[in-house]
């Protein structure tokens, strides 16, 4: 644990930051696996574009898990050690894909991103002007989650519009 590094944290309990980062850490792993498996099972029109996006987001979520785990360790905490803990600590849960259609898959993924945005925006508010290093990390992740939501929504709208235009020609 970094002594001087942690002595600069003021006005917020380090233990509280560690607890909340571990919850976000659980979310990242579940989001990673959700994107991974969605990219495998997704079906339907324009699925290649969806697979490209889902695969890229899976890699981003795994990178986020890395960033959060490293910060937990710097703060003197321990990242969750067992996948079973992901379910007991998660904020955003896990949406098991039941409908593999591309539009349904994208809708599930958008919900997940909206939850992630709320989680990181709360973490940013908690650490702003108090724990600068965590603040920077969660802000960077927050920007990625905002981009993820936008990418998925844009793709969702393109596919929905395309489906409607085909229906109009029938
Ligand atoms: Fe993430
Ligand atoms: Fe994301
Ligand atoms: Mg993207």
PDB file of C-alpha atoms and ligand atoms in Angstrom:
ATOM      1  CA  UNK A   1       0.000   0.000   0.000  1.00  0.00           C
ATOM      2  CA  UNK A   2       1.279   3.447  -0.965  1.00  0.00           C
ATOM      3  CA  UNK A   3       1.599   5.485   2.253  1.00  0.00           C
ATOM      4  CA  UNK A   4       2.254   8.977   0.912  1.00  0.00           C
ATOM      5  CA  UNK A   5       0.039   8.264  -2.066  1.00  0.00           C
ATOM      6  CA  UNK A   6      -2.864   7.494   0.244  1.00  0.00           C
ATOM      7  CA  UNK A   7      -2.131  10.289   2.742  1.00  0.00           C
ATOM      8  CA  UNK A   8      -3.270  12.831   0.140  1.00  0.00           C
ATOM      9  CA  UNK A   9      -6.823  11.464   0.237  1.00  0.00           C
ATOM     10  CA  UNK A  10      -8.954  13.881   2.262  1.00  0.00           C
ATOM     11  CA  UNK A  11     -12.611  14.029   3.243  1.00  0.00           C
ATOM     12  CA  UNK A  12     -13.596  10.534   2.214  1.00  0.00           C
ATOM     13  CA  UNK A  13     -12.971   7.166   3.869  1.00  0.00           C
ATOM     14  CA  UNK A  14     -10.513   4.988   1.929  1.00  0.00           C
ATOM     15  CA  UNK A  15     -12.476   1.915   3.037  1.00  0.00           C
ATOM     16  CA  UNK A  16     -15.615   3.361   1.429  1.00  0.00           C
ATOM     17  CA  UNK A  17     -13.770   3.960  -1.849  1.00  0.00           C
ATOM     18  CA  UNK A  18     -12.426   0.390  -1.799  1.00  0.00           C
ATOM     19  CA  UNK A  19     -15.924  -1.027  -1.173  1.00  0.00           C
ATOM     20  CA  UNK A  20     -17.419   0.957  -4.051  1.00  0.00           C
ATOM     21  CA  UNK A  21     -14.517   0.169  -6.398  1.00  0.00           C
ATOM     22  CA  UNK A  22     -14.983  -3.533  -5.658  1.00  0.00           C
ATOM     23  CA  UNK A  23     -18.650  -3.248  -6.608  1.00  0.00           C
ATOM     24  CA  UNK A  24     -17.633  -1.572  -9.876  1.00  0.00           C
ATOM     25  CA  UNK A  25     -15.005  -4.283 -10.341  1.00  0.00           C
ATOM     26  CA  UNK A  26     -17.744  -6.954 -10.121  1.00  0.00           C
ATOM     27  CA  UNK A  27     -19.773  -4.985 -12.688  1.00  0.00           C
ATOM     28  CA  UNK A  28     -16.846  -4.851 -15.115  1.00  0.00           C
ATOM     29  CA  UNK A  29     -16.293  -8.615 -15.084  1.00  0.00           C
ATOM     30  CA  UNK A  30     -19.984  -9.320 -15.549  1.00  0.00           C
ATOM     31  CA  UNK A  31     -20.147  -6.721 -18.357  1.00  0.00           C
ATOM     32  CA  UNK A  32     -17.082  -8.281 -19.956  1.00  0.00           C
ATOM     33  CA  UNK A  33     -18.670 -11.731 -19.977  1.00  0.00           C
ATOM     34  CA  UNK A  34     -22.031 -10.405 -21.104  1.00  0.00           C
ATOM     35  CA  UNK A  35     -20.419  -8.734 -24.147  1.00  0.00           C
ATOM     36  CA  UNK A  36     -18.254 -11.784 -24.798  1.00  0.00           C
ATOM     37  CA  UNK A  37     -21.196 -14.185 -24.894  1.00  0.00           C
ATOM     38  CA  UNK A  38     -23.505 -11.753 -26.705  1.00  0.00           C
ATOM     39  CA  UNK A  39     -20.914 -11.497 -29.462  1.00  0.00           C
ATOM     40  CA  UNK A  40     -21.035 -15.286 -29.797  1.00  0.00           C
ATOM     41  CA  UNK A  41     -24.798 -15.887 -29.803  1.00  0.00           C
ATOM     42  CA  UNK A  42     -26.135 -12.773 -31.543  1.00  0.00           C
ATOM     43  CA  UNK A  43     -28.230 -13.426 -34.651  1.00  0.00           C
ATOM     44  CA  UNK A  44     -30.034 -11.444 -37.297  1.00  0.00           C
ATOM     45  CA  UNK A  45     -29.707  -8.578 -39.688  1.00  0.00           C
ATOM     46  CA  UNK A  46     -26.427  -6.532 -39.603  1.00  0.00           C
ATOM     47  CA  UNK A  47     -25.081  -8.870 -36.943  1.00  0.00           C
ATOM     48  CA  UNK A  48     -21.506  -8.370 -38.149  1.00  0.00           C
ATOM     49  CA  UNK A  49     -21.597  -4.708 -37.174  1.00  0.00           C
ATOM     50  CA  UNK A  50     -23.001  -5.706 -33.783  1.00  0.00           C
ATOM     51  CA  UNK A  51     -20.333  -8.381 -33.263  1.00  0.00           C
ATOM     52  CA  UNK A  52     -17.589  -5.831 -33.977  1.00  0.00           C
ATOM     53  CA  UNK A  53     -19.031  -3.417 -31.412  1.00  0.00           C
ATOM     54  CA  UNK A  54     -19.729  -6.091 -28.753  1.00  0.00           C
ATOM     55  CA  UNK A  55     -16.219  -7.519 -29.101  1.00  0.00           C
ATOM     56  CA  UNK A  56     -14.622  -4.092 -28.796  1.00  0.00           C
ATOM     57  CA  UNK A  57     -16.711  -3.315 -25.706  1.00  0.00           C
ATOM     58  CA  UNK A  58     -15.775  -6.658 -24.112  1.00  0.00           C
ATOM     59  CA  UNK A  59     -12.108  -5.671 -24.429  1.00  0.00           C
ATOM     60  CA  UNK A  60     -12.844  -2.242 -22.918  1.00  0.00           C
ATOM     61  CA  UNK A  61     -14.664  -3.742 -19.910  1.00  0.00           C
ATOM     62  CA  UNK A  62     -11.751  -6.088 -19.235  1.00  0.00           C
ATOM     63  CA  UNK A  63      -9.382  -3.108 -19.410  1.00  0.00           C
ATOM     64  CA  UNK A  64     -11.635  -1.283 -16.915  1.00  0.00           C
ATOM     65  CA  UNK A  65     -11.511  -4.309 -14.575  1.00  0.00           C
ATOM     66  CA  UNK A  66      -7.716  -4.034 -14.739  1.00  0.00           C
ATOM     67  CA  UNK A  67      -7.695  -0.312 -13.957  1.00  0.00           C
ATOM     68  CA  UNK A  68     -10.092  -0.727 -11.022  1.00  0.00           C
ATOM     69  CA  UNK A  69      -8.209  -3.737  -9.577  1.00  0.00           C
ATOM     70  CA  UNK A  70      -4.908  -1.833  -9.684  1.00  0.00           C
ATOM     71  CA  UNK A  71      -6.445   1.139  -7.876  1.00  0.00           C
ATOM     72  CA  UNK A  72      -8.001  -1.102  -5.181  1.00  0.00           C
ATOM     73  CA  UNK A  73      -4.532  -2.558  -4.530  1.00  0.00           C
ATOM     74  CA  UNK A  74      -2.933   0.905  -4.364  1.00  0.00           C
ATOM     75  CA  UNK A  75      -5.509   1.864  -1.743  1.00  0.00           C
ATOM     76  CA  UNK A  76      -4.576  -1.173   0.363  1.00  0.00           C
ATOM     77  CA  UNK A  77      -7.636  -3.228  -0.526  1.00  0.00           C
ATOM     78  CA  UNK A  78      -8.050  -6.616  -2.182  1.00  0.00           C
ATOM     79  CA  UNK A  79      -9.980  -7.005  -5.416  1.00  0.00           C
ATOM     80  CA  UNK A  80     -12.776  -9.610  -5.148  1.00  0.00           C
ATOM     81  CA  UNK A  81     -11.075 -12.982  -5.276  1.00  0.00           C
ATOM     82  CA  UNK A  82     -13.866 -15.256  -6.449  1.00  0.00           C
ATOM     83  CA  UNK A  83     -16.336 -14.988  -9.347  1.00  0.00           C
ATOM     84  CA  UNK A  84     -19.077 -15.894  -6.828  1.00  0.00           C
ATOM     85  CA  UNK A  85     -18.438 -12.476  -5.249  1.00  0.00           C
ATOM     86  CA  UNK A  86     -19.296 -10.763  -8.535  1.00  0.00           C
ATOM     87  CA  UNK A  87     -22.968 -11.583  -7.990  1.00  0.00           C
ATOM     88  CA  UNK A  88     -23.035 -10.519  -4.344  1.00  0.00           C
ATOM     89  CA  UNK A  89     -21.276  -7.187  -5.021  1.00  0.00           C
ATOM     90  CA  UNK A  90     -22.528  -6.077  -8.443  1.00  0.00           C
ATOM     91  CA  UNK A  91     -24.491  -2.845  -8.906  1.00  0.00           C
ATOM     92  CA  UNK A  92     -25.664  -3.557 -12.430  1.00  0.00           C
ATOM     93  CA  UNK A  93     -26.221  -7.321 -12.312  1.00  0.00           C
ATOM     94  CA  UNK A  94     -26.065  -9.645 -15.230  1.00  0.00           C
ATOM     95  CA  UNK A  95     -28.608  -9.821 -18.030  1.00  0.00           C
ATOM     96  CA  UNK A  96     -28.594 -13.412 -19.301  1.00  0.00           C
ATOM     97  CA  UNK A  97     -29.286 -13.246 -23.042  1.00  0.00           C
ATOM     98  CA  UNK A  98     -32.580 -15.050 -23.739  1.00  0.00           C
ATOM     99  CA  UNK A  99     -33.517 -13.470 -27.079  1.00  0.00           C
ATOM    100  CA  UNK A 100     -30.491 -13.629 -29.424  1.00  0.00           C
ATOM    101  CA  UNK A 101     -31.908 -11.212 -31.959  1.00  0.00           C
ATOM    102  CA  UNK A 102     -29.510  -8.343 -32.553  1.00  0.00           C
ATOM    103  CA  UNK A 103     -32.005  -5.641 -31.508  1.00  0.00           C
ATOM    104  CA  UNK A 104     -32.826  -7.418 -28.214  1.00  0.00           C
ATOM    105  CA  UNK A 105     -29.128  -7.987 -27.503  1.00  0.00           C
ATOM    106  CA  UNK A 106     -28.359  -4.313 -28.107  1.00  0.00           C
ATOM    107  CA  UNK A 107     -31.219  -3.268 -25.810  1.00  0.00           C
ATOM    108  CA  UNK A 108     -29.813  -5.424 -22.974  1.00  0.00           C
ATOM    109  CA  UNK A 109     -26.350  -3.963 -23.542  1.00  0.00           C
ATOM    110  CA  UNK A 110     -27.651  -0.373 -23.533  1.00  0.00           C
ATOM    111  CA  UNK A 111     -29.300  -0.975 -20.121  1.00  0.00           C
ATOM    112  CA  UNK A 112     -25.965  -2.197 -18.785  1.00  0.00           C
ATOM    113  CA  UNK A 113     -24.146   0.897 -20.023  1.00  0.00           C
ATOM    114  CA  UNK A 114     -26.741   3.200 -18.501  1.00  0.00           C
ATOM    115  CA  UNK A 115     -26.207   1.511 -15.149  1.00  0.00           C
ATOM    116  CA  UNK A 116     -22.413   1.795 -15.524  1.00  0.00           C
ATOM    117  CA  UNK A 117     -22.742   5.523 -16.266  1.00  0.00           C
ATOM    118  CA  UNK A 118     -24.695   6.023 -13.019  1.00  0.00           C
ATOM    119  CA  UNK A 119     -22.146   4.015 -11.013  1.00  0.00           C
ATOM    120  CA  UNK A 120     -19.092   5.919 -12.289  1.00  0.00           C
ATOM    121  CA  UNK A 121     -20.760   9.277 -12.122  1.00  0.00           C
ATOM    122  CA  UNK A 122     -21.510   8.629  -8.417  1.00  0.00           C
ATOM    123  CA  UNK A 123     -17.906   7.517  -7.857  1.00  0.00           C
ATOM    124  CA  UNK A 124     -16.660  10.664  -9.590  1.00  0.00           C
ATOM    125  CA  UNK A 125     -18.879  12.840  -7.389  1.00  0.00           C
ATOM    126  CA  UNK A 126     -17.685  11.066  -4.234  1.00  0.00           C
ATOM    127  CA  UNK A 127     -13.973  11.409  -5.043  1.00  0.00           C
ATOM    128  CA  UNK A 128     -13.907  14.848  -6.723  1.00  0.00           C
ATOM    129  CA  UNK A 129     -11.416  17.144  -4.930  1.00  0.00           C
ATOM    130  CA  UNK A 130     -10.826  14.362  -2.346  1.00  0.00           C
ATOM    131  CA  UNK A 131      -9.105  11.448  -4.055  1.00  0.00           C
ATOM    132  CA  UNK A 132      -7.675  12.851  -7.271  1.00  0.00           C
ATOM    133  CA  UNK A 133      -6.191   9.604  -8.550  1.00  0.00           C
ATOM    134  CA  UNK A 134      -9.399   7.586  -8.193  1.00  0.00           C
ATOM    135  CA  UNK A 135     -11.299  10.552  -9.607  1.00  0.00           C
ATOM    136  CA  UNK A 136      -9.151  10.521 -12.742  1.00  0.00           C
ATOM    137  CA  UNK A 137      -9.546   6.766 -13.199  1.00  0.00           C
ATOM    138  CA  UNK A 138     -13.325   6.756 -12.762  1.00  0.00           C
ATOM    139  CA  UNK A 139     -13.660   9.813 -15.029  1.00  0.00           C
ATOM    140  CA  UNK A 140     -11.740   8.044 -17.774  1.00  0.00           C
ATOM    141  CA  UNK A 141     -13.911   4.945 -17.423  1.00  0.00           C
ATOM    142  CA  UNK A 142     -17.053   7.099 -17.305  1.00  0.00           C
ATOM    143  CA  UNK A 143     -16.116   8.662 -20.663  1.00  0.00           C
ATOM    144  CA  UNK A 144     -15.749   5.160 -22.147  1.00  0.00           C
ATOM    145  CA  UNK A 145     -19.156   4.080 -20.803  1.00  0.00           C
ATOM    146  CA  UNK A 146     -20.784   7.180 -22.287  1.00  0.00           C
ATOM    147  CA  UNK A 147     -19.187   6.313 -25.630  1.00  0.00           C
ATOM    148  CA  UNK A 148     -20.377   2.709 -25.292  1.00  0.00           C
ATOM    149  CA  UNK A 149     -23.974   3.786 -24.732  1.00  0.00           C
ATOM    150  CA  UNK A 150     -23.816   6.129 -27.715  1.00  0.00           C
ATOM    151  CA  UNK A 151     -22.269   3.480 -30.029  1.00  0.00           C
ATOM    152  CA  UNK A 152     -24.872   0.875 -29.081  1.00  0.00           C
ATOM    153  CA  UNK A 153     -27.795   3.285 -29.349  1.00  0.00           C
ATOM    154  CA  UNK A 154     -26.639   4.503 -32.792  1.00  0.00           C
ATOM    155  CA  UNK A 155     -26.290   0.927 -34.033  1.00  0.00           C
ATOM    156  CA  UNK A 156     -29.634  -0.032 -32.500  1.00  0.00           C
ATOM    157  CA  UNK A 157     -31.332   2.907 -34.270  1.00  0.00           C
ATOM    158  CA  UNK A 158     -29.662   2.123 -37.634  1.00  0.00           C
ATOM    159  CA  UNK A 159     -30.742  -1.508 -37.498  1.00  0.00           C
ATOM    160  CA  UNK A 160     -34.281  -0.664 -36.365  1.00  0.00           C
ATOM    161  CA  UNK A 161     -34.615   1.895 -39.176  1.00  0.00           C
ATOM    162  CA  UNK A 162     -33.312  -0.578 -41.737  1.00  0.00           C
ATOM    163  CA  UNK A 163     -35.795  -3.227 -40.565  1.00  0.00           C
ATOM    164  CA  UNK A 164     -38.632  -0.687 -40.804  1.00  0.00           C
ATOM    165  CA  UNK A 165     -37.580   0.343 -44.334  1.00  0.00           C
ATOM    166  CA  UNK A 166     -37.603  -3.311 -45.442  1.00  0.00           C
ATOM    167  CA  UNK A 167     -41.061  -3.793 -43.919  1.00  0.00           C
ATOM    168  CA  UNK A 168     -42.253  -0.705 -45.822  1.00  0.00           C
ATOM    169  CA  UNK A 169     -41.216  -2.288 -49.118  1.00  0.00           C
ATOM    170  CA  UNK A 170     -43.026  -5.572 -48.507  1.00  0.00           C
TER     171      UNK A 170
HETATM  172 FE1  LIG B   1     -16.665  -0.678 -18.119  1.00  0.00          FE
HETATM  173 FE1  LIG B   2     -19.185  -0.206 -21.080  1.00  0.00          FE
HETATM  174 MG1  LIG B   3     -17.685   1.130 -29.313  1.00  0.00          MG
END
